[in-house]
Structures are given as C-alpha cells and as structure tokens.
Short mmCIF file of N, CA, C and O in Angstrom, two decimals:
data_model
loop_
_atom_site.label_atom_id
_atom_site.label_comp_id
_atom_site.label_asym_id
_atom_site.label_seq_id
_atom_site.Cartn_x
_atom_site.Cartn_y
_atom_site.Cartn_z
N MET L 1 0.82 -1.19 0.00
CA MET L 1 0.00 0.00 0.00
C MET L 1 0.86 1.25 0.00
O MET L 1 0.49 2.25 -0.61
N MET L 2 1.98 1.18 0.71
CA MET L 2 2.86 2.35 0.74
C MET L 2 3.35 2.68 -0.67
O MET L 2 3.39 3.85 -1.05
N PHE L 3 3.67 1.66 -1.44
CA PHE L 3 4.11 1.88 -2.81
C PHE L 3 3.00 2.52 -3.64
O PHE L 3 3.22 3.50 -4.35
N ASP L 4 1.79 1.99 -3.52
CA ASP L 4 0.65 2.52 -4.27
C ASP L 4 0.30 3.95 -3.87
O ASP L 4 -0.22 4.71 -4.68
N LEU L 5 0.59 4.32 -2.62
CA LEU L 5 0.31 5.68 -2.15
C LEU L 5 1.45 6.64 -2.48
O LEU L 5 1.37 7.83 -2.15
N GLY L 6 2.52 6.13 -3.10
CA GLY L 6 3.60 7.01 -3.56
C GLY L 6 4.76 7.19 -2.59
O GLY L 6 5.56 8.11 -2.76
N PHE L 7 4.87 6.33 -1.59
CA PHE L 7 6.00 6.44 -0.66
C PHE L 7 7.28 6.03 -1.37
O PHE L 7 7.27 5.13 -2.21
N PRO L 8 8.40 6.68 -1.02
CA PRO L 8 9.67 6.29 -1.63
C PRO L 8 10.05 4.86 -1.24
O PRO L 8 9.74 4.40 -0.14
N THR L 9 10.72 4.17 -2.14
CA THR L 9 11.07 2.77 -1.89
C THR L 9 12.00 2.61 -0.69
O THR L 9 11.91 1.60 0.01
N ASP L 10 12.86 3.60 -0.41
CA ASP L 10 13.73 3.46 0.76
C ASP L 10 12.93 3.52 2.06
O ASP L 10 13.25 2.83 3.03
N ALA L 11 11.85 4.30 2.10
CA ALA L 11 10.99 4.33 3.29
C ALA L 11 10.26 3.00 3.45
O ALA L 11 10.12 2.49 4.56
N ILE L 12 9.82 2.44 2.34
CA ILE L 12 9.16 1.13 2.38
C ILE L 12 10.12 0.06 2.87
O ILE L 12 9.76 -0.78 3.69
N ASP L 13 11.36 0.11 2.41
CA ASP L 13 12.39 -0.85 2.84
C ASP L 13 12.64 -0.75 4.34
O ASP L 13 12.83 -1.77 5.01
N VAL L 14 12.65 0.47 4.88
CA VAL L 14 12.88 0.64 6.33
C VAL L 14 11.77 -0.03 7.12
O VAL L 14 12.02 -0.76 8.07
N VAL L 15 10.52 0.21 6.71
CA VAL L 15 9.39 -0.40 7.42
C VAL L 15 9.45 -1.92 7.29
O VAL L 15 9.24 -2.65 8.27
N GLU L 16 9.75 -2.40 6.10
CA GLU L 16 9.86 -3.84 5.89
C GLU L 16 10.94 -4.45 6.78
O GLU L 16 10.74 -5.50 7.39
N ASN L 17 12.07 -3.78 6.89
CA ASN L 17 13.16 -4.28 7.74
C ASN L 17 12.78 -4.27 9.22
O ASN L 17 13.19 -5.16 9.96
N LEU L 18 12.00 -3.27 9.64
CA LEU L 18 11.55 -3.22 11.03
C LEU L 18 10.64 -4.39 11.38
O LEU L 18 10.67 -4.91 12.49
N TYR L 19 9.82 -4.79 10.42
CA TYR L 19 8.84 -5.84 10.69
C TYR L 19 9.30 -7.24 10.29
O TYR L 19 8.67 -8.22 10.65
N CYS L 20 10.39 -7.33 9.57
CA CYS L 20 10.91 -8.64 9.18
C CYS L 20 11.43 -9.35 10.43
O CYS L 20 12.33 -8.87 11.11
N GLN L 21 10.83 -10.46 10.76
CA GLN L 21 11.19 -11.26 11.93
C GLN L 21 11.06 -10.47 13.24
O GLN L 21 11.79 -10.70 14.20
N ALA L 22 10.09 -9.53 13.30
CA ALA L 22 9.86 -8.75 14.51
C ALA L 22 9.27 -9.63 15.60
O ALA L 22 8.56 -10.59 15.33
N HIS L 23 9.59 -9.30 16.83
CA HIS L 23 9.04 -10.02 17.97
C HIS L 23 8.84 -9.04 19.12
O HIS L 23 9.34 -7.92 19.09
N THR L 24 8.09 -9.46 20.08
CA THR L 24 7.83 -8.64 21.25
C THR L 24 7.88 -9.52 22.49
O THR L 24 7.94 -10.76 22.39
N ARG L 25 7.85 -8.90 23.64
CA ARG L 25 7.79 -9.62 24.93
C ARG L 25 6.78 -8.91 25.81
O ARG L 25 6.54 -7.72 25.67
N ILE L 26 6.22 -9.65 26.73
CA ILE L 26 5.27 -9.08 27.68
C ILE L 26 5.91 -9.11 29.06
O ILE L 26 6.41 -10.15 29.50
N ARG L 27 5.90 -7.94 29.70
CA ARG L 27 6.48 -7.85 31.04
C ARG L 27 5.40 -8.18 32.06
O ARG L 27 4.35 -7.55 32.13
N LEU L 28 5.66 -9.20 32.85
CA LEU L 28 4.74 -9.65 33.89
C LEU L 28 5.40 -9.43 35.25
O LEU L 28 6.61 -9.23 35.33
N PRO L 29 4.62 -9.46 36.34
CA PRO L 29 5.24 -9.32 37.67
C PRO L 29 6.33 -10.37 37.92
O PRO L 29 7.30 -10.10 38.63
N SER L 30 6.17 -11.54 37.31
CA SER L 30 7.15 -12.61 37.52
C SER L 30 8.34 -12.52 36.56
O SER L 30 9.25 -13.33 36.63
N GLY L 31 8.32 -11.54 35.65
CA GLY L 31 9.39 -11.39 34.67
C GLY L 31 8.82 -11.32 33.26
O GLY L 31 7.60 -11.33 33.06
N CYS L 32 9.69 -11.27 32.28
CA CYS L 32 9.27 -11.15 30.88
C CYS L 32 9.04 -12.53 30.27
O CYS L 32 9.71 -13.50 30.63
N THR L 33 8.11 -12.55 29.34
CA THR L 33 7.88 -13.77 28.58
C THR L 33 9.02 -13.95 27.59
O THR L 33 9.84 -13.05 27.40
N GLY L 34 9.03 -15.07 26.94
CA GLY L 34 9.97 -15.27 25.84
C GLY L 34 9.53 -14.47 24.63
O GLY L 34 8.49 -13.79 24.65
N ASP L 35 10.30 -14.54 23.59
CA ASP L 35 9.96 -13.81 22.37
C ASP L 35 8.65 -14.31 21.78
O ASP L 35 8.41 -15.51 21.67
N ILE L 36 7.80 -13.36 21.39
CA ILE L 36 6.53 -13.65 20.73
C ILE L 36 6.61 -13.02 19.35
O ILE L 36 6.77 -11.80 19.23
N PRO L 37 6.53 -13.82 18.28
CA PRO L 37 6.64 -13.24 16.94
C PRO L 37 5.44 -12.34 16.61
O PRO L 37 4.31 -12.65 16.97
N VAL L 38 5.71 -11.23 15.93
CA VAL L 38 4.66 -10.34 15.45
C VAL L 38 4.34 -10.80 14.04
O VAL L 38 5.08 -10.56 13.11
N GLU L 39 3.23 -11.52 13.92
CA GLU L 39 2.85 -12.09 12.62
C GLU L 39 1.69 -11.35 11.97
O GLU L 39 1.36 -11.60 10.82
N ARG L 40 1.06 -10.44 12.71
CA ARG L 40 -0.12 -9.74 12.22
C ARG L 40 -0.21 -8.39 12.91
O ARG L 40 0.11 -8.25 14.08
N GLY L 41 -0.65 -7.39 12.18
CA GLY L 41 -0.85 -6.07 12.78
C GLY L 41 0.47 -5.33 12.94
O GLY L 41 1.46 -5.60 12.27
N THR L 42 0.43 -4.37 13.84
CA THR L 42 1.62 -3.54 14.08
C THR L 42 2.18 -3.86 15.46
O THR L 42 1.53 -4.51 16.27
N ILE L 43 3.36 -3.36 15.71
CA ILE L 43 4.02 -3.62 16.99
C ILE L 43 3.38 -2.73 18.05
O ILE L 43 3.38 -1.50 17.93
N GLN L 44 2.83 -3.35 19.09
CA GLN L 44 2.15 -2.63 20.17
C GLN L 44 3.11 -1.66 20.83
O GLN L 44 4.21 -2.02 21.22
N GLY L 45 2.69 -0.40 20.94
CA GLY L 45 3.50 0.60 21.62
C GLY L 45 4.53 1.29 20.73
O GLY L 45 5.15 2.26 21.14
N ASP L 46 4.71 0.80 19.52
CA ASP L 46 5.66 1.41 18.59
C ASP L 46 5.09 2.72 18.08
O ASP L 46 3.92 2.80 17.71
N THR L 47 5.89 3.78 18.06
CA THR L 47 5.39 5.09 17.62
C THR L 47 5.03 5.10 16.13
O THR L 47 4.29 5.97 15.69
N LEU L 48 5.52 4.15 15.37
CA LEU L 48 5.19 4.07 13.94
C LEU L 48 3.84 3.39 13.70
O LEU L 48 3.22 3.58 12.65
N SER L 49 3.34 2.64 14.67
CA SER L 49 2.12 1.85 14.50
C SER L 49 0.88 2.66 14.10
O SER L 49 0.16 2.25 13.18
N PRO L 50 0.57 3.80 14.74
CA PRO L 50 -0.61 4.56 14.31
C PRO L 50 -0.51 5.02 12.85
O PRO L 50 -1.50 4.99 12.11
N PHE L 51 0.68 5.42 12.43
CA PHE L 51 0.88 5.86 11.05
C PHE L 51 0.67 4.71 10.07
O PHE L 51 0.00 4.86 9.04
N LEU L 52 1.20 3.54 10.40
CA LEU L 52 1.02 2.37 9.53
C LEU L 52 -0.44 1.96 9.46
O LEU L 52 -0.93 1.55 8.41
N SER L 53 -1.15 2.09 10.56
CA SER L 53 -2.59 1.78 10.56
C SER L 53 -3.35 2.71 9.64
O SER L 53 -4.26 2.29 8.91
N LEU L 54 -2.99 3.99 9.65
CA LEU L 54 -3.63 4.95 8.75
C LEU L 54 -3.37 4.60 7.29
O LEU L 54 -4.27 4.66 6.45
N ILE L 55 -2.14 4.22 6.99
CA ILE L 55 -1.80 3.83 5.62
C ILE L 55 -2.61 2.61 5.20
O ILE L 55 -3.10 2.53 4.08
N TYR L 56 -2.79 1.68 6.13
CA TYR L 56 -3.52 0.45 5.86
C TYR L 56 -4.99 0.72 5.56
O TYR L 56 -5.60 0.07 4.73
N MET L 57 -5.56 1.72 6.25
CA MET L 57 -6.99 2.01 6.10
C MET L 57 -7.29 3.03 5.00
O MET L 57 -8.44 3.15 4.56
N GLU L 58 -6.30 3.77 4.54
CA GLU L 58 -6.52 4.84 3.56
C GLU L 58 -7.24 4.37 2.29
O GLU L 58 -8.19 5.02 1.87
N PRO L 59 -6.84 3.26 1.67
CA PRO L 59 -7.57 2.83 0.47
C PRO L 59 -9.05 2.55 0.75
O PRO L 59 -9.91 2.88 -0.07
N LEU L 60 -9.36 1.96 1.88
CA LEU L 60 -10.76 1.69 2.22
C LEU L 60 -11.52 3.00 2.39
O LEU L 60 -12.63 3.15 1.87
N LEU L 61 -10.94 3.95 3.10
CA LEU L 61 -11.63 5.22 3.32
C LEU L 61 -11.87 5.95 2.00
O LEU L 61 -12.93 6.53 1.79
N ARG L 62 -10.90 5.90 1.10
CA ARG L 62 -11.08 6.52 -0.21
C ARG L 62 -12.20 5.82 -0.99
O ARG L 62 -13.02 6.46 -1.65
N TRP L 63 -12.24 4.49 -0.92
CA TRP L 63 -13.25 3.72 -1.65
C TRP L 63 -14.65 4.00 -1.09
O TRP L 63 -15.62 4.13 -1.83
N LEU L 64 -14.75 4.08 0.25
CA LEU L 64 -16.05 4.38 0.86
C LEU L 64 -16.54 5.77 0.47
O LEU L 64 -17.73 6.01 0.33
N HIS L 65 -15.61 6.69 0.30
CA HIS L 65 -15.99 8.06 -0.08
C HIS L 65 -16.42 8.15 -1.55
O HIS L 65 -17.24 8.99 -1.90
N ALA L 66 -15.89 7.27 -2.39
CA ALA L 66 -16.22 7.30 -3.82
C ALA L 66 -17.71 7.02 -4.02
O ALA L 66 -18.27 6.13 -3.40
N GLY L 67 -18.33 7.78 -4.89
CA GLY L 67 -19.74 7.58 -5.21
C GLY L 67 -20.69 8.44 -4.39
O GLY L 67 -21.89 8.40 -4.62
N ASN L 68 -20.16 9.18 -3.41
CA ASN L 68 -21.00 10.05 -2.56
C ASN L 68 -22.21 9.33 -1.99
O ASN L 68 -23.34 9.79 -2.11
N ARG L 69 -21.99 8.16 -1.41
CA ARG L 69 -23.09 7.38 -0.84
C ARG L 69 -23.22 7.60 0.66
O ARG L 69 -23.96 6.91 1.34
N GLY L 70 -22.48 8.56 1.18
CA GLY L 70 -22.53 8.82 2.61
C GLY L 70 -23.72 9.67 3.01
O GLY L 70 -24.60 9.97 2.21
N TYR L 71 -23.73 10.07 4.25
CA TYR L 71 -24.79 10.91 4.79
C TYR L 71 -24.58 12.34 4.32
O TYR L 71 -23.48 12.88 4.40
N MET L 72 -25.62 12.97 3.78
CA MET L 72 -25.54 14.33 3.27
C MET L 72 -25.90 15.33 4.37
O MET L 72 -27.01 15.28 4.91
N HIS L 73 -24.97 16.22 4.70
CA HIS L 73 -25.22 17.31 5.65
C HIS L 73 -25.83 18.47 4.86
O HIS L 73 -25.46 18.72 3.73
N GLY L 74 -26.73 19.20 5.45
CA GLY L 74 -27.33 20.32 4.75
C GLY L 74 -28.51 19.84 3.93
O GLY L 74 -29.10 18.80 4.21
N HIS L 75 -28.83 20.58 2.90
CA HIS L 75 -29.96 20.21 2.07
C HIS L 75 -29.76 20.75 0.66
O HIS L 75 -29.00 21.67 0.43
N ALA L 76 -30.50 20.17 -0.26
CA ALA L 76 -30.51 20.66 -1.63
C ALA L 76 -31.73 21.56 -1.81
O ALA L 76 -32.83 21.18 -1.44
N ASP L 77 -31.52 22.74 -2.35
CA ASP L 77 -32.63 23.67 -2.61
C ASP L 77 -33.27 23.28 -3.93
O ASP L 77 -32.67 23.43 -4.99
N THR L 78 -34.49 22.76 -3.86
CA THR L 78 -35.15 22.27 -5.08
C THR L 78 -35.57 23.42 -6.00
O THR L 78 -35.87 23.20 -7.16
N ASN L 79 -35.58 24.65 -5.50
CA ASN L 79 -35.96 25.79 -6.32
C ASN L 79 -34.78 26.38 -7.10
O ASN L 79 -34.98 27.20 -7.98
N THR L 80 -33.57 25.99 -6.74
CA THR L 80 -32.38 26.52 -7.40
C THR L 80 -31.70 25.41 -8.17
O THR L 80 -31.32 24.40 -7.59
N PRO L 81 -31.56 25.56 -9.50
CA PRO L 81 -30.91 24.50 -10.29
C PRO L 81 -29.46 24.28 -9.85
O PRO L 81 -28.77 25.20 -9.43
N ASN L 82 -29.03 23.03 -9.97
CA ASN L 82 -27.65 22.62 -9.70
C ASN L 82 -27.20 22.85 -8.26
O ASN L 82 -26.02 22.94 -8.00
N THR L 83 -28.12 22.98 -7.32
CA THR L 83 -27.76 23.11 -5.91
C THR L 83 -27.57 21.72 -5.32
O THR L 83 -28.41 20.85 -5.51
N LYS L 84 -26.47 21.52 -4.64
CA LYS L 84 -26.18 20.21 -4.06
C LYS L 84 -26.09 20.31 -2.55
O LYS L 84 -26.02 21.40 -1.98
N ALA L 85 -26.06 19.17 -1.90
CA ALA L 85 -25.92 19.14 -0.45
C ALA L 85 -24.60 19.79 -0.05
O ALA L 85 -23.63 19.78 -0.81
N ILE L 86 -24.55 20.33 1.14
CA ILE L 86 -23.37 21.05 1.61
C ILE L 86 -22.16 20.14 1.75
O ILE L 86 -21.06 20.47 1.35
N ASN L 87 -22.34 18.96 2.29
CA ASN L 87 -21.21 18.07 2.54
C ASN L 87 -21.68 16.62 2.59
O ASN L 87 -22.81 16.36 2.99
N CYS L 88 -20.81 15.71 2.23
CA CYS L 88 -21.13 14.28 2.28
C CYS L 88 -20.09 13.59 3.15
O CYS L 88 -18.90 13.70 2.90
N THR L 89 -20.55 12.91 4.20
CA THR L 89 -19.66 12.17 5.08
C THR L 89 -19.93 10.69 4.87
O THR L 89 -21.05 10.23 5.08
N SER L 90 -18.93 9.95 4.43
CA SER L 90 -19.13 8.54 4.15
C SER L 90 -18.57 7.64 5.24
O SER L 90 -19.08 6.56 5.47
N SER L 91 -17.51 8.09 5.88
CA SER L 91 -16.88 7.21 6.86
C SER L 91 -15.92 7.99 7.73
O SER L 91 -15.54 9.11 7.44
N GLY L 92 -15.52 7.36 8.81
CA GLY L 92 -14.52 7.91 9.69
C GLY L 92 -13.80 6.78 10.38
O GLY L 92 -14.40 5.75 10.68
N ALA L 93 -12.52 6.95 10.59
CA ALA L 93 -11.73 5.92 11.26
C ALA L 93 -11.18 6.51 12.55
O ALA L 93 -10.67 7.63 12.57
N PHE L 94 -11.31 5.76 13.62
CA PHE L 94 -10.86 6.18 14.93
C PHE L 94 -10.12 5.02 15.58
O PHE L 94 -10.75 4.05 16.00
N ALA L 95 -8.79 5.11 15.61
CA ALA L 95 -7.96 4.03 16.14
C ALA L 95 -8.30 2.73 15.41
O ALA L 95 -8.06 2.63 14.22
N ASP L 96 -8.90 1.76 16.10
CA ASP L 96 -9.22 0.50 15.44
C ASP L 96 -10.72 0.37 15.14
O ASP L 96 -11.23 -0.71 14.93
N ASP L 97 -11.41 1.51 15.11
CA ASP L 97 -12.85 1.51 14.81
C ASP L 97 -13.10 2.25 13.51
O ASP L 97 -12.36 3.15 13.13
N LEU L 98 -14.20 1.89 12.86
CA LEU L 98 -14.60 2.52 11.61
C LEU L 98 -16.09 2.77 11.66
O LEU L 98 -16.85 1.92 12.15
N ILE L 99 -16.51 3.93 11.18
CA ILE L 99 -17.94 4.23 11.09
C ILE L 99 -18.27 4.52 9.63
O ILE L 99 -17.52 5.20 8.95
N CYS L 100 -19.36 3.93 9.16
CA CYS L 100 -19.85 4.18 7.81
C CYS L 100 -21.23 4.81 7.93
O CYS L 100 -22.12 4.23 8.54
N LEU L 101 -21.38 5.99 7.35
CA LEU L 101 -22.65 6.70 7.41
C LEU L 101 -23.28 6.73 6.03
O LEU L 101 -22.60 6.82 5.03
N SER L 102 -24.62 6.66 6.02
CA SER L 102 -25.32 6.71 4.75
C SER L 102 -26.71 7.27 4.97
O SER L 102 -27.27 7.14 6.06
N GLY L 103 -27.26 7.88 3.94
CA GLY L 103 -28.59 8.45 4.03
C GLY L 103 -29.69 7.51 3.61
O GLY L 103 -30.87 7.83 3.74
N SER L 104 -29.34 6.33 3.08
CA SER L 104 -30.38 5.38 2.67
C SER L 104 -29.90 3.95 2.91
O SER L 104 -28.70 3.68 2.96
N TYR L 105 -30.86 3.06 3.03
CA TYR L 105 -30.54 1.66 3.25
C TYR L 105 -29.79 1.08 2.05
O TYR L 105 -28.85 0.31 2.21
N GLN L 106 -30.20 1.45 0.84
CA GLN L 106 -29.55 0.95 -0.37
C GLN L 106 -28.07 1.35 -0.40
O GLN L 106 -27.20 0.53 -0.69
N ASN L 107 -27.78 2.62 -0.08
CA ASN L 107 -26.39 3.06 -0.06
C ASN L 107 -25.60 2.40 1.07
O ASN L 107 -24.42 2.09 0.91
N LEU L 108 -26.26 2.17 2.19
CA LEU L 108 -25.60 1.49 3.30
C LEU L 108 -25.20 0.06 2.91
O LEU L 108 -24.12 -0.41 3.24
N ARG L 109 -26.08 -0.61 2.18
CA ARG L 109 -25.76 -1.96 1.70
C ARG L 109 -24.55 -1.94 0.76
O ARG L 109 -23.69 -2.81 0.83
N LEU L 110 -24.46 -0.93 -0.12
CA LEU L 110 -23.31 -0.81 -1.02
C LEU L 110 -22.02 -0.55 -0.23
O LEU L 110 -20.97 -1.13 -0.54
N GLN L 111 -22.11 0.31 0.78
CA GLN L 111 -20.93 0.59 1.60
C GLN L 111 -20.51 -0.66 2.39
O GLN L 111 -19.33 -0.95 2.52
N ALA L 112 -21.49 -1.41 2.88
CA ALA L 112 -21.18 -2.64 3.61
C ALA L 112 -20.51 -3.66 2.69
O ALA L 112 -19.61 -4.39 3.11
N MET L 113 -20.94 -3.71 1.42
CA MET L 113 -20.32 -4.61 0.46
C MET L 113 -18.85 -4.23 0.25
O MET L 113 -17.97 -5.07 0.22
N LYS L 114 -18.58 -2.92 0.13
CA LYS L 114 -17.20 -2.46 -0.01
C LYS L 114 -16.38 -2.86 1.21
O LYS L 114 -15.25 -3.35 1.08
N LEU L 115 -16.93 -2.65 2.39
CA LEU L 115 -16.22 -2.98 3.62
C LEU L 115 -15.93 -4.48 3.69
O LEU L 115 -14.82 -4.89 4.03
N THR L 116 -16.90 -5.29 3.33
CA THR L 116 -16.70 -6.75 3.34
C THR L 116 -15.62 -7.17 2.36
O THR L 116 -14.73 -7.97 2.70
N GLN L 117 -15.66 -6.63 1.15
CA GLN L 117 -14.64 -6.98 0.16
C GLN L 117 -13.25 -6.54 0.59
O GLN L 117 -12.27 -7.27 0.43
N TYR L 118 -13.14 -5.33 1.17
CA TYR L 118 -11.84 -4.85 1.63
C TYR L 118 -11.35 -5.70 2.80
O TYR L 118 -10.17 -6.06 2.87
N ALA L 119 -12.26 -6.03 3.72
CA ALA L 119 -11.88 -6.85 4.87
C ALA L 119 -11.38 -8.22 4.43
O ALA L 119 -10.39 -8.73 4.96
N ASP L 120 -12.04 -8.81 3.45
CA ASP L 120 -11.58 -10.10 2.93
C ASP L 120 -10.19 -9.98 2.30
O ASP L 120 -9.31 -10.80 2.55
N TRP L 121 -10.00 -8.94 1.50
CA TRP L 121 -8.72 -8.72 0.82
C TRP L 121 -7.59 -8.41 1.82
O TRP L 121 -6.49 -8.92 1.70
N ALA L 122 -7.90 -7.57 2.82
CA ALA L 122 -6.87 -7.09 3.75
C ALA L 122 -6.77 -7.92 5.02
O ALA L 122 -6.00 -7.59 5.90
N HIS L 123 -7.57 -8.99 5.12
CA HIS L 123 -7.57 -9.87 6.30
C HIS L 123 -7.93 -9.11 7.57
O HIS L 123 -7.35 -9.33 8.63
N LEU L 124 -8.91 -8.21 7.46
CA LEU L 124 -9.41 -7.49 8.63
C LEU L 124 -10.48 -8.32 9.31
O LEU L 124 -11.19 -9.08 8.67
N ILE L 125 -10.61 -8.14 10.60
CA ILE L 125 -11.65 -8.82 11.36
C ILE L 125 -12.72 -7.80 11.72
O ILE L 125 -12.42 -6.78 12.35
N ILE L 126 -13.95 -8.05 11.32
CA ILE L 126 -15.07 -7.16 11.64
C ILE L 126 -15.80 -7.72 12.83
O ILE L 126 -16.19 -8.88 12.85
N SER L 127 -15.97 -6.90 13.85
CA SER L 127 -16.66 -7.32 15.07
C SER L 127 -18.17 -7.23 14.87
O SER L 127 -18.73 -6.15 14.75
N GLY L 128 -18.82 -8.38 14.82
CA GLY L 128 -20.27 -8.42 14.67
C GLY L 128 -21.00 -7.81 15.85
O GLY L 128 -22.06 -7.23 15.70
N LYS L 129 -20.41 -7.91 17.05
CA LYS L 129 -21.04 -7.37 18.24
C LYS L 129 -21.15 -5.85 18.19
O LYS L 129 -22.06 -5.26 18.73
N LYS L 130 -20.19 -5.21 17.53
CA LYS L 130 -20.17 -3.75 17.49
C LYS L 130 -20.80 -3.19 16.21
O LYS L 130 -20.92 -2.00 16.05
N THR L 131 -21.21 -4.06 15.29
CA THR L 131 -21.77 -3.61 14.02
C THR L 131 -23.28 -3.39 14.17
O THR L 131 -24.00 -4.29 14.58
N LYS L 132 -23.71 -2.18 13.85
CA LYS L 132 -25.12 -1.82 13.97
C LYS L 132 -25.61 -1.21 12.67
O LYS L 132 -24.94 -0.34 12.12
N PRO L 133 -26.79 -1.62 12.16
CA PRO L 133 -27.34 -0.99 10.95
C PRO L 133 -27.98 0.35 11.27
O PRO L 133 -28.33 0.63 12.34
#
C-alpha cells in the first residue's frame, strides 16, 4: 500500500526491515515472557504503529468516499438549479474503529459490500457485536 500511495522505496524498505522477523515480549510481575513473533498487525506501543494503521486504512476510506453514498449534511434547494448538499460524510476511522454513514438503506448496503470486500482482501476482522445498521 505504501508503494501505491507514492511512498519512496527506501521508506518502504525501512518499514519492511523493522517488521521482518519482529518479535515482542510481555512484562509480567514474575518477569518477561519469551519472544513472541509479530505475525499480524503492528508492533504494540511502537510510535510508527498509528501511522502504519492509517496507511492500511486509507484505500478503504477513499473507496467508501467514492460515489458520494454517505450521509448528506445540509440540504438541496429544489428551487435553485444545480444546488447540491453542503457536505457528504461517508466514513470515519478512529484508532481500530470505523464508522460508515449513509442516508439510505440501499447506499448502506453498497458501503457494507465495499467494507466486506476490503476486509476479505486485507484480512481485517469485523466485530459483529459492534456492528449496527
């Protein structure tokens, strides 16, 4: 994704080297655990992790915004030609949460389809308990 977003190859190489064979340990009252390989996600507590998460979610956020299927703020004046809604909000990402807004059930279904396809492609886990129509 970094390459597709236009990051220089040397920056991509640095991130790849940081995560190649990365491991972590958990500090317990009885001492530290052995090495635990980081096989998924970002390194907990690493200052680079929030930035990498944003890069990971950027294509999804752009895709959800495409088509203007989000919730329309404001209103369209039917008496004035070519007047459009003031703003369209399709989604928002907050740490490890995502919100998809829509003004109609049909558009919400299309946004959910995009989210499902992206989650399948990117190996994201969607929490059914937190998902509300």
